[in-house]
Short mmCIF file of C-alpha atoms and ligand atoms in Angstrom, two decimals:
data_model
loop_
_atom_site.label_atom_id
_atom_site.label_comp_id
_atom_site.label_asym_id
_atom_site.label_seq_id
_atom_site.Cartn_x
_atom_site.Cartn_y
_atom_site.Cartn_z
CA UNK A 1 -0.05 -0.28 0.14
CA UNK A 2 2.17 3.03 -1.12
CA UNK A 3 0.50 6.68 -0.27
CA UNK A 4 1.21 9.30 -3.42
CA UNK A 5 1.60 12.62 -3.26
CA UNK A 6 0.39 15.20 -6.04
CA UNK A 7 -1.39 12.96 -8.03
CA UNK A 8 -3.78 13.95 -11.09
CA UNK A 9 -7.61 13.23 -10.88
CA UNK A 10 -8.36 14.01 -14.69
CA UNK A 11 -8.90 10.45 -15.45
CA UNK A 12 -11.10 9.49 -11.78
CA UNK A 13 -13.61 12.14 -12.31
CA UNK A 14 -16.20 12.00 -14.99
CA UNK A 15 -16.11 15.53 -15.80
CA UNK A 16 -12.44 15.34 -16.18
CA UNK A 17 -11.61 18.63 -14.75
CA UNK A 18 -7.76 18.36 -14.47
CA UNK A 19 -6.82 18.46 -11.09
CA UNK A 20 -4.72 17.51 -8.35
CA UNK A 21 -4.59 15.64 -4.99
CA UNK A 22 -2.09 15.93 -2.30
CA UNK A 23 -1.82 12.40 -1.54
CA UNK A 24 -3.66 9.56 -3.11
CA UNK A 25 -4.08 5.77 -1.88
CA UNK A 26 -6.41 3.13 -3.27
CA UNK A 27 -7.65 0.59 -0.99
CA UNK A 28 -8.35 -2.74 -2.21
CA UNK A 29 -8.87 -5.08 1.40
CA UNK A 30 -10.76 -4.16 4.63
CA UNK A 31 -7.73 -4.31 6.38
CA UNK A 32 -5.69 -2.02 3.51
CA UNK A 33 -8.64 0.72 5.08
CA UNK A 34 -7.91 -0.16 9.09
CA UNK A 35 -4.26 0.54 8.23
CA UNK A 36 -4.80 4.08 6.05
CA UNK A 37 -7.00 5.09 8.65
CA UNK A 38 -4.55 4.96 11.58
CA UNK A 39 -1.81 6.43 9.84
CA UNK A 40 -1.35 10.34 10.99
CA UNK A 41 -1.26 11.43 7.22
CA UNK A 42 -4.75 10.06 7.26
CA UNK A 43 -6.16 11.50 10.70
CA UNK A 44 -4.48 15.03 9.69
CA UNK A 45 -5.25 15.41 5.90
CA UNK A 46 -9.04 16.22 4.65
CA UNK A 47 -10.34 13.41 3.67
CA UNK A 48 -12.20 12.81 -0.10
CA UNK A 49 -13.50 8.98 -0.21
CA UNK A 50 -13.55 7.90 -4.03
CA UNK A 51 -15.34 5.77 -5.83
CA UNK A 52 -16.22 5.82 -9.71
CA UNK A 53 -16.13 9.98 -9.48
CA UNK A 54 -19.11 10.43 -11.39
CA UNK A 55 -20.53 12.53 -9.36
CA UNK A 56 -18.37 15.35 -7.86
CA UNK A 57 -17.17 18.81 -9.32
CA UNK A 58 -13.55 19.93 -8.38
CA UNK A 59 -13.28 23.78 -8.01
CA UNK A 60 -9.72 23.27 -7.59
CA UNK A 61 -6.70 21.13 -6.60
CA UNK A 62 -7.97 18.44 -3.77
CA UNK A 63 -5.20 19.66 -1.05
CA UNK A 64 -5.92 16.41 1.10
CA UNK A 65 -5.85 12.93 1.01
CA UNK A 66 -7.95 10.72 -1.87
CA UNK A 67 -9.17 7.15 -0.72
CA UNK A 68 -10.39 5.33 -3.57
CA UNK A 69 -12.10 2.17 -2.86
CA UNK A 70 -11.46 -0.73 -4.46
CA UNK A 71 -12.81 -3.77 -2.72
CA UNK A 72 -14.52 -5.78 -4.83
CA UNK A 73 -16.81 -9.15 -4.22
CA UNK A 74 -20.65 -10.20 -4.57
CA UNK A 75 -22.26 -12.63 -2.37
CA UNK A 76 -25.54 -14.24 -1.61
CA UNK A 77 -25.56 -13.78 1.89
CA UNK A 78 -28.85 -15.09 3.22
CA UNK A 79 -32.58 -16.42 1.49
CA UNK A 80 -36.09 -16.63 2.36
CA UNK A 81 -38.88 -17.34 0.44
CA UNK A 82 -39.11 -14.39 -1.11
CA UNK A 83 -36.05 -12.87 -1.65
CA UNK A 84 -32.04 -13.07 -1.66
CA UNK A 85 -29.81 -11.24 0.09
CA UNK A 86 -26.90 -10.01 -1.58
CA UNK A 87 -23.97 -8.14 -0.94
CA UNK A 88 -21.86 -6.67 -3.09
CA UNK A 89 -18.29 -4.74 -1.90
CA UNK A 90 -18.12 -0.76 -2.28
CA UNK A 91 -15.42 -0.92 -5.52
CA UNK A 92 -18.18 -2.60 -7.17
CA UNK A 93 -18.84 -0.82 -10.83
CA UNK A 94 -22.30 -0.38 -9.98
CA UNK A 95 -23.53 -1.42 -13.92
CA UNK A 96 -21.57 -4.40 -13.29
CA UNK A 97 -23.34 -5.33 -10.17
CA UNK A 98 -26.58 -4.62 -11.86
CA UNK A 99 -25.73 -7.01 -14.45
CA UNK A 100 -24.85 -9.87 -12.28
CA UNK A 101 -27.89 -9.62 -10.17
CA UNK A 102 -29.99 -8.91 -13.69
CA UNK A 103 -28.37 -12.31 -15.12
CA UNK A 104 -29.46 -14.22 -12.02
CA UNK A 105 -33.03 -13.38 -12.18
CA UNK A 106 -32.29 -11.29 -8.76
CA UNK A 107 -35.12 -8.75 -9.53
CA UNK A 108 -35.66 -5.03 -8.61
CA UNK A 109 -32.18 -3.77 -9.73
CA UNK A 110 -33.17 -3.61 -13.29
CA UNK A 111 -34.06 0.22 -13.81
CA UNK A 112 -30.90 1.57 -12.17
CA UNK A 113 -28.81 -0.31 -14.95
CA UNK A 114 -26.38 1.92 -16.69
CA UNK A 115 -25.94 4.45 -13.86
CA UNK A 116 -22.41 5.18 -13.38
CA UNK A 117 -20.09 4.87 -10.72
CA UNK A 118 -19.46 2.04 -7.54
CA UNK A 119 -21.70 0.42 -5.42
CA UNK A 120 -20.08 1.93 -2.51
CA UNK A 121 -21.68 5.57 -3.49
CA UNK A 122 -24.75 4.44 -4.14
CA UNK A 123 -26.66 4.78 -1.05
CA UNK A 124 -24.60 8.30 -0.69
CA UNK A 125 -27.55 10.45 -2.10
CA UNK A 126 -29.81 6.84 -3.14
CA UNK A 127 -29.31 6.54 -6.63
CA UNK A 128 -32.64 6.73 -8.34
CA UNK A 129 -34.13 6.77 -12.12
CA UNK A 130 -37.17 5.42 -13.82
CA UNK A 131 -38.85 5.60 -10.55
CA UNK A 132 -37.37 3.05 -8.56
CA UNK A 133 -34.90 4.66 -6.13
CA UNK A 134 -32.11 2.31 -3.85
CA UNK A 135 -34.01 2.48 -0.84
CA UNK A 136 -36.74 0.32 -1.94
CA UNK A 137 -34.36 -2.39 -2.28
CA UNK A 138 -31.85 -1.54 0.27
CA UNK A 139 -31.51 -4.06 3.34
CA UNK A 140 -28.28 -2.98 5.24
CA UNK A 141 -24.68 -1.80 4.92
CA UNK A 142 -21.55 -1.34 6.37
CA UNK A 143 -19.17 1.58 7.03
CA UNK A 144 -15.97 2.47 9.38
CA UNK A 145 -15.97 5.29 11.28
CA UNK A 146 -12.94 7.48 10.09
CA UNK A 147 -11.69 8.65 13.64
CA UNK A 148 -12.00 4.95 15.31
CA UNK A 149 -12.03 2.23 12.52
CA UNK A 150 -14.57 0.75 13.76
CA UNK A 151 -17.62 -0.98 11.45
CA UNK A 152 -21.24 -0.02 11.58
CA UNK A 153 -24.30 -1.69 10.19
CA UNK A 154 -26.41 0.92 9.40
CA UNK A 155 -30.61 -0.28 8.29
CA UNK A 156 -32.55 1.40 6.07
CA UNK A 157 -33.66 3.68 8.62
CA UNK A 158 -30.32 4.80 10.17
CA UNK A 159 -29.26 6.27 6.66
CA UNK A 160 -32.44 8.57 6.56
CA UNK A 161 -32.68 7.99 3.06
CA UNK A 162 -34.80 11.30 0.96
CA UNK A 163 -34.93 12.37 -2.70
CA UNK A 164 -31.22 12.13 -3.64
CA UNK A 165 -30.50 12.41 -0.37
CA UNK A 166 -29.04 10.21 2.87
CA UNK A 167 -27.97 10.53 6.10
CA UNK A 168 -24.46 10.53 4.76
CA UNK A 169 -24.75 13.49 2.85
CA UNK A 170 -26.12 15.57 5.95
CA UNK A 171 -25.20 15.20 9.53
CA UNK A 172 -22.75 12.17 9.02
CA UNK A 173 -21.19 14.10 6.20
CA UNK A 174 -17.12 12.84 5.95
CA UNK A 175 -17.38 10.56 9.04
CA UNK A 176 -17.94 7.40 7.53
CA UNK A 177 -16.03 4.51 4.82
CA UNK A 178 -19.27 2.40 3.29
CA UNK A 179 -17.88 -0.73 2.77
CA UNK A 180 -20.21 -2.79 1.43
CA UNK A 181 -24.11 -2.91 0.84
CA UNK A 182 -26.80 -5.85 0.85
CA UNK A 183 -29.90 -5.55 -1.24
CA UNK A 184 -33.12 -7.66 -0.82
CA UNK A 185 -34.12 -8.82 -3.88
CA UNK A 186 -36.89 -10.51 -5.07
CA UNK A 187 -37.27 -14.37 -6.81
CA UNK A 188 -40.37 -13.27 -8.33
CA UNK A 189 -39.89 -9.91 -9.77
CA UNK A 190 -42.58 -7.08 -9.47
CA UNK A 191 -42.13 -5.44 -13.18
CA UNK A 192 -41.83 -1.18 -12.84
CA UNK A 193 -42.23 0.21 -16.02
CA UNK A 194 -44.54 3.05 -15.47
CA UNK A 195 -41.62 5.81 -16.55
CA UNK A 196 -43.41 6.65 -20.54
CA UNK A 197 -40.20 5.80 -22.23
CA UNK A 198 -39.78 2.25 -20.75
CA UNK A 199 -43.13 1.56 -22.02
CA UNK A 200 -42.40 2.58 -25.85
CA UNK A 201 -38.78 1.18 -25.68
CA UNK A 202 -40.39 -2.08 -24.98
CA UNK A 203 -42.62 -2.49 -27.97
CA UNK A 204 -39.57 -1.19 -29.89
CA UNK A 205 -38.09 -3.70 -28.78
CA UNK A 206 -41.03 -5.82 -29.82
CA UNK A 207 -41.30 -7.24 -26.37
CA UNK A 208 -43.77 -9.85 -25.73
CA UNK A 209 -43.28 -11.35 -22.04
CA UNK A 210 -41.45 -8.97 -20.08
CA UNK A 211 -38.74 -9.97 -18.49
CA UNK A 212 -36.15 -8.19 -15.85
CA UNK A 213 -33.84 -8.56 -18.83
CA UNK A 214 -35.96 -6.68 -21.31
CA UNK A 215 -36.26 -4.10 -18.85
CA UNK A 216 -32.29 -3.76 -18.01
CA UNK A 217 -32.46 -3.14 -21.83
CA UNK A 218 -34.96 -0.97 -22.17
CA UNK A 219 -32.94 1.15 -19.59
CA UNK A 220 -29.89 0.87 -21.49
CA UNK A 221 -31.06 1.86 -24.86
CA UNK A 222 -33.24 4.85 -23.77
CA UNK A 223 -30.11 6.10 -21.42
CA UNK A 224 -27.68 4.80 -24.27
CA UNK A 225 -29.89 7.37 -26.94
CA UNK A 226 -30.38 10.39 -24.61
CA UNK A 227 -27.30 10.85 -21.94
CA UNK A 228 -24.25 12.24 -23.22
CA UNK A 229 -21.01 9.41 -22.36
CA UNK A 230 -18.86 10.45 -20.18
CA UNK A 231 -15.79 8.76 -22.04
CA UNK A 232 -16.87 11.41 -24.89
CA UNK A 233 -18.36 14.86 -23.13
CA UNK A 234 -17.07 15.19 -19.22
CA UNK A 235 -20.68 15.52 -17.15
CA UNK A 236 -21.22 14.08 -14.09
CA UNK A 237 -24.99 12.94 -15.12
CA UNK A 238 -27.75 15.42 -13.81
CA UNK A 239 -26.20 18.75 -12.13
CA UNK A 240 -29.52 19.59 -10.16
CA UNK A 241 -31.95 17.80 -8.06
CA UNK A 242 -35.77 18.26 -9.24
CA UNK A 243 -36.89 21.14 -7.34
CA UNK A 244 -39.84 20.77 -5.03
CA UNK A 245 -42.94 23.05 -4.04
CA UNK A 246 -46.40 23.50 -2.44
CA UNK A 247 -49.37 22.71 -4.92
CA UNK A 248 -50.38 26.35 -3.86
CA UNK A 249 -46.77 27.68 -5.81
CA UNK A 250 -47.10 25.19 -8.40
CA UNK A 251 -50.83 26.87 -8.71
CA UNK A 252 -49.79 30.47 -9.18
CA UNK A 253 -46.67 29.60 -11.23
CA UNK A 254 -48.63 27.33 -14.28
CA UNK A 255 -51.61 29.84 -14.59
CA UNK A 256 -48.14 31.76 -16.25
CA UNK A 257 -46.55 28.35 -17.76
CA UNK A 258 -49.22 26.38 -18.74
CA UNK A 259 -46.66 23.75 -19.94
CA UNK A 260 -44.52 23.57 -16.95
CA UNK A 261 -43.48 19.77 -16.02
CA UNK A 262 -44.21 19.18 -12.85
CA UNK A 263 -45.59 15.64 -11.23
CA UNK A 264 -47.76 14.98 -8.07
CA UNK A 265 -45.55 13.68 -4.82
CA UNK A 266 -47.19 11.14 -2.43
CA UNK A 267 -46.51 14.23 -0.21
CA UNK A 268 -48.88 16.57 -1.72
CA UNK A 269 -46.35 18.55 -3.33
CA UNK A 270 -45.13 18.83 -6.45
CA UNK A 271 -41.83 18.08 -7.97
CA UNK A 272 -41.01 20.46 -11.09
CA UNK A 273 -38.44 18.63 -13.52
CA UNK A 274 -35.39 20.55 -13.79
CA UNK A 275 -34.23 19.93 -17.54
CA UNK A 276 -37.51 22.35 -18.20
CA UNK A 277 -36.70 25.06 -16.22
CA UNK A 278 -33.58 25.85 -17.12
CA UNK A 279 -34.70 24.84 -21.05
CA UNK A 280 -37.03 27.91 -20.47
CA UNK A 281 -34.27 30.21 -19.35
CA UNK A 282 -32.65 29.30 -22.72
CA UNK A 283 -29.60 27.57 -21.45
CA UNK A 284 -30.00 24.29 -23.51
CA UNK A 285 -27.01 24.01 -25.94
CA UNK A 286 -25.53 27.09 -24.65
CA UNK A 287 -21.95 26.96 -23.85
CA UNK A 288 -19.01 29.37 -22.19
CA UNK A 289 -15.46 28.46 -23.68
CA UNK A 290 -15.56 24.77 -23.32
CA UNK A 291 -18.41 24.14 -20.02
CA UNK A 292 -22.06 23.94 -21.90
CA UNK A 293 -25.19 22.72 -21.38
CA UNK A 294 -26.02 19.87 -22.37
CA UNK A 295 -27.25 20.14 -26.00
CA UNK A 296 -30.35 17.70 -25.06
CA UNK A 297 -30.61 17.33 -21.59
CA UNK A 298 -30.69 21.30 -19.80
CA UNK A 299 -29.90 18.71 -16.44
CA UNK A 300 -26.41 17.88 -17.27
CA UNK A 301 -23.61 20.23 -17.61
CA UNK A 302 -20.48 19.08 -19.99
CA UNK A 303 -16.57 19.95 -19.98
CA UNK A 304 -16.50 19.73 -23.73
CA UNK A 305 -12.33 19.22 -23.44
CA UNK A 306 -10.20 21.58 -20.84
CA UNK A 307 -12.87 23.57 -18.84
CA UNK A 308 -11.57 23.77 -14.88
CA UNK A 309 -14.21 23.12 -12.02
CA UNK A 310 -14.70 26.42 -11.27
CA UNK A 311 -16.37 27.72 -14.97
CA UNK A 312 -18.40 24.83 -14.84
CA UNK A 313 -19.11 25.94 -11.07
CA UNK A 314 -19.44 29.32 -12.63
CA UNK A 315 -22.30 28.48 -15.00
CA UNK A 316 -24.10 26.49 -12.79
CA UNK A 317 -24.43 29.43 -10.72
CA UNK A 318 -25.62 31.79 -13.75
CA UNK A 319 -28.12 28.27 -14.14
CA UNK A 320 -29.32 29.29 -10.83
CA UNK A 321 -30.05 32.50 -10.77
CA UNK A 322 -31.72 32.58 -13.95
CA UNK A 323 -33.98 30.08 -12.83
CA UNK A 324 -34.55 32.22 -9.88
CA UNK A 325 -35.62 34.99 -11.67
CA UNK A 326 -38.51 33.65 -13.89
CA UNK A 327 -39.91 30.62 -11.66
CA UNK A 328 -39.42 32.36 -7.96
CA UNK A 329 -37.87 28.77 -7.17
CA UNK A 330 -34.30 28.27 -6.16
CA UNK A 331 -32.05 24.86 -7.66
CA UNK A 332 -30.34 23.21 -5.51
CA UNK A 333 -27.14 21.26 -7.09
CA UNK A 334 -27.33 17.68 -6.72
CA UNK A 335 -23.25 16.98 -7.60
CA UNK A 336 -20.83 16.81 -5.06
CA UNK A 337 -18.53 19.90 -5.22
CA UNK A 338 -15.12 19.93 -4.05
P1 FAD B 401 -18.61 9.07 -6.33
O1 FAD B 401 -18.81 10.38 -7.73
O2 FAD B 401 -17.32 8.69 -6.58
O3 FAD B 401 -18.66 10.01 -5.21
C1 FAD B 401 -19.47 10.66 -4.66
C2 FAD B 401 -19.88 11.23 -3.89
O4 FAD B 401 -19.79 10.09 -2.74
C3 FAD B 401 -18.68 12.27 -3.10
O5 FAD B 401 -18.98 13.20 -1.96
C4 FAD B 401 -17.87 10.91 -2.41
O6 FAD B 401 -17.10 11.43 -1.84
C5 FAD B 401 -19.10 10.11 -1.67
N1 FAD B 401 -18.26 8.73 -1.91
C6 FAD B 401 -18.31 7.52 -2.63
N2 FAD B 401 -17.65 6.30 -2.26
C7 FAD B 401 -17.83 6.14 -0.86
C8 FAD B 401 -17.58 5.10 -0.02
N3 FAD B 401 -17.32 4.26 0.09
N4 FAD B 401 -17.47 5.62 1.49
C9 FAD B 401 -18.01 7.06 1.54
N5 FAD B 401 -18.51 7.91 1.15
C10 FAD B 401 -18.22 7.37 -0.62
N6 FAD B 401 -27.80 9.40 -10.30
C11 FAD B 401 -28.58 8.80 -10.36
O7 FAD B 401 -28.68 8.88 -8.78
N7 FAD B 401 -29.19 8.68 -10.86
C12 FAD B 401 -29.06 8.22 -12.27
O8 FAD B 401 -29.52 7.55 -13.17
C13 FAD B 401 -28.06 9.34 -12.44
N8 FAD B 401 -27.54 8.61 -13.67
C14 FAD B 401 -26.02 9.15 -13.64
C15 FAD B 401 -25.50 9.33 -15.55
C16 FAD B 401 -24.10 10.09 -15.45
C17 FAD B 401 -23.99 9.95 -17.28
C18 FAD B 401 -23.28 10.07 -15.07
C19 FAD B 401 -22.49 10.83 -15.10
C20 FAD B 401 -23.41 10.16 -13.54
C21 FAD B 401 -25.34 9.84 -13.00
N9 FAD B 401 -25.34 9.42 -12.44
C22 FAD B 401 -26.41 9.46 -11.48
C23 FAD B 401 -24.61 10.42 -10.98
C24 FAD B 401 -23.81 9.11 -10.46
O9 FAD B 401 -23.38 7.79 -10.76
C25 FAD B 401 -24.31 8.73 -8.94
O10 FAD B 401 -24.18 9.47 -8.43
C26 FAD B 401 -23.06 7.60 -8.85
O11 FAD B 401 -23.46 6.87 -7.82
C27 FAD B 401 -22.04 8.38 -8.09
O12 FAD B 401 -21.06 7.45 -7.90
P2 FAD B 401 -19.57 7.20 -7.35
O13 FAD B 401 -18.59 6.08 -7.22
O14 FAD B 401 -18.92 7.76 -8.99
O15 FAD B 401 -19.64 8.26 -6.99
P1 NAP B 402 -36.79 12.01 -18.31
O1 NAP B 402 -37.61 10.66 -18.60
O2 NAP B 402 -37.02 12.83 -19.33
O3 NAP B 402 -37.79 12.60 -17.37
C1 NAP B 402 -37.65 14.08 -16.92
C2 NAP B 402 -38.07 14.43 -15.86
O4 NAP B 402 -39.27 13.82 -15.49
C3 NAP B 402 -37.12 13.26 -14.23
O5 NAP B 402 -36.15 13.86 -13.89
C4 NAP B 402 -37.74 12.49 -13.63
O6 NAP B 402 -37.58 12.59 -12.75
C5 NAP B 402 -39.35 13.43 -14.19
N1 NAP B 402 -40.50 12.32 -14.20
C6 NAP B 402 -40.62 11.48 -15.50
N2 NAP B 402 -41.72 10.67 -15.83
C7 NAP B 402 -42.04 10.98 -14.86
C8 NAP B 402 -43.18 10.26 -13.71
N3 NAP B 402 -44.07 9.08 -14.44
N4 NAP B 402 -43.09 10.36 -12.38
C9 NAP B 402 -42.27 11.18 -11.92
N5 NAP B 402 -41.66 11.81 -12.09
C10 NAP B 402 -41.13 11.50 -13.70
O7 NAP B 402 -35.77 11.86 -17.69
P2 NAP B 402 -34.11 11.41 -17.84
O8 NAP B 402 -33.44 12.59 -18.07
O9 NAP B 402 -34.06 11.41 -19.26
O10 NAP B 402 -33.77 10.58 -17.11
C11 NAP B 402 -34.70 9.05 -17.15
C12 NAP B 402 -34.25 8.78 -15.20
O11 NAP B 402 -33.24 8.94 -15.56
C13 NAP B 402 -34.27 9.70 -14.50
O12 NAP B 402 -35.32 9.24 -13.54
C14 NAP B 402 -33.38 10.37 -13.67
O13 NAP B 402 -33.60 11.26 -12.81
C15 NAP B 402 -32.38 9.26 -14.28
N6 NAP B 402 -31.25 10.13 -14.24
C16 NAP B 402 -30.32 10.72 -13.24
C17 NAP B 402 -30.17 10.99 -13.61
C18 NAP B 402 -28.21 11.65 -12.42
O14 NAP B 402 -27.44 11.72 -12.59
N7 NAP B 402 -28.87 11.96 -11.56
C19 NAP B 402 -29.07 11.35 -14.96
C20 NAP B 402 -29.14 10.72 -15.91
C21 NAP B 402 -30.56 10.08 -15.33
P3 NAP B 402 -36.79 11.93 -11.46
O15 NAP B 402 -35.46 12.27 -11.73
O16 NAP B 402 -37.58 11.91 -10.19
O17 NAP B 402 -36.83 9.96 -11.85
#
């Protein structure tokens, strides 16, 4: 195990921003993580636990220690009449893990196919897509306390999952390293194709008998056709969350903007499609140097080549200001800023 100094992070963040880390170390086992935690350089430095780097933006060089979590392994740890309990190590690639489950007929994660990143980051923001969030399939996780080095288990309630949120982004921010996540997956699938795009794609694919494999394929097809591939254009997916407003606020906006895109939430509030708000303000396809707003999906900010993180951040500030001016709605960033 080697702690390197002044390491480039350009290939380790999907925005492709060219920054360095003062210290960098990659851990492949629990023992290595425990050893790193015990080192004075770890205890004294700012820390960043890194997965696939697909949900963060570096606005400057990282003046601390980056710990890349590369723990591997997938195992069934239990089963009952209805479910399999599958434990995956934090460093497993999320999409490869989903494919493993889909191929073995462990049902429940198929709508979350092709999301970049690692298993360990999935509870951080309760990743979600096409009507499914991991909280719906989550059983428990194990995490190491960065101060004491002790391992703790968190159940669903203790993770305090919300829309693109968890306790690890709030009061336990930077306090734990997630080392494994266990999912409770169904033996008999409960298909969820309520997101319009999936049904349409299944039709195009000519699917007669629904399966988790066909849903996964449909999701992959839609995502590949709509979203920029970070290997080609730097991005971190949706840069902003979809804002939640009250019914009364919505009714006022709806008079002024009858075509506004919004969805009912269970708590009685409304969720606005942030992409629509940004597009309506004229940002779609705009660029400033190499920092831009994607031409097909206004929610995705992109780095065409050599944009700096602060240029992308400044663009996000301008977008927040203009959406606030036009709609009176405050956008919140989903991407973690460093
Ligand atoms: P990183 O970017 O490496 O880290 C994200 C945060 O988690 C950081 O704060 C980091 O410190 C922390 N972290 C990472 N690993 C650990 C760990 N083991 N322990 C403690 N903290 C940790 N997200 C969705 O929810 N739904 C989508 O549909 C979706 N689509 C996307 C599409 C594209 C093209 C892209 C680029 C991104 C998309 N995202 C989506 C965002 C992103 O893929 C997810 O948030 C993903 O879970 C991030 O994983 P990561 O390993 O890359 O995390
Ligand atoms: P889309 O299907 O064009 O939908 C646009 C927005 O409307 C989405 O943000 C989605 O909210 C909402 N929406 C659509 N149908 C809905 C329904 N039936 N009920 C409730 N809300 C609905 O979006 P897209 O950009 O192509 O993305 C597809 C899915 O992948 C979405 O779930 C999106 O969240 C996810 N995704 C996430 C990221 C990320 O980085 N976080 C990046 C790409 C895609 P929700 O976002 O709440 O689902």
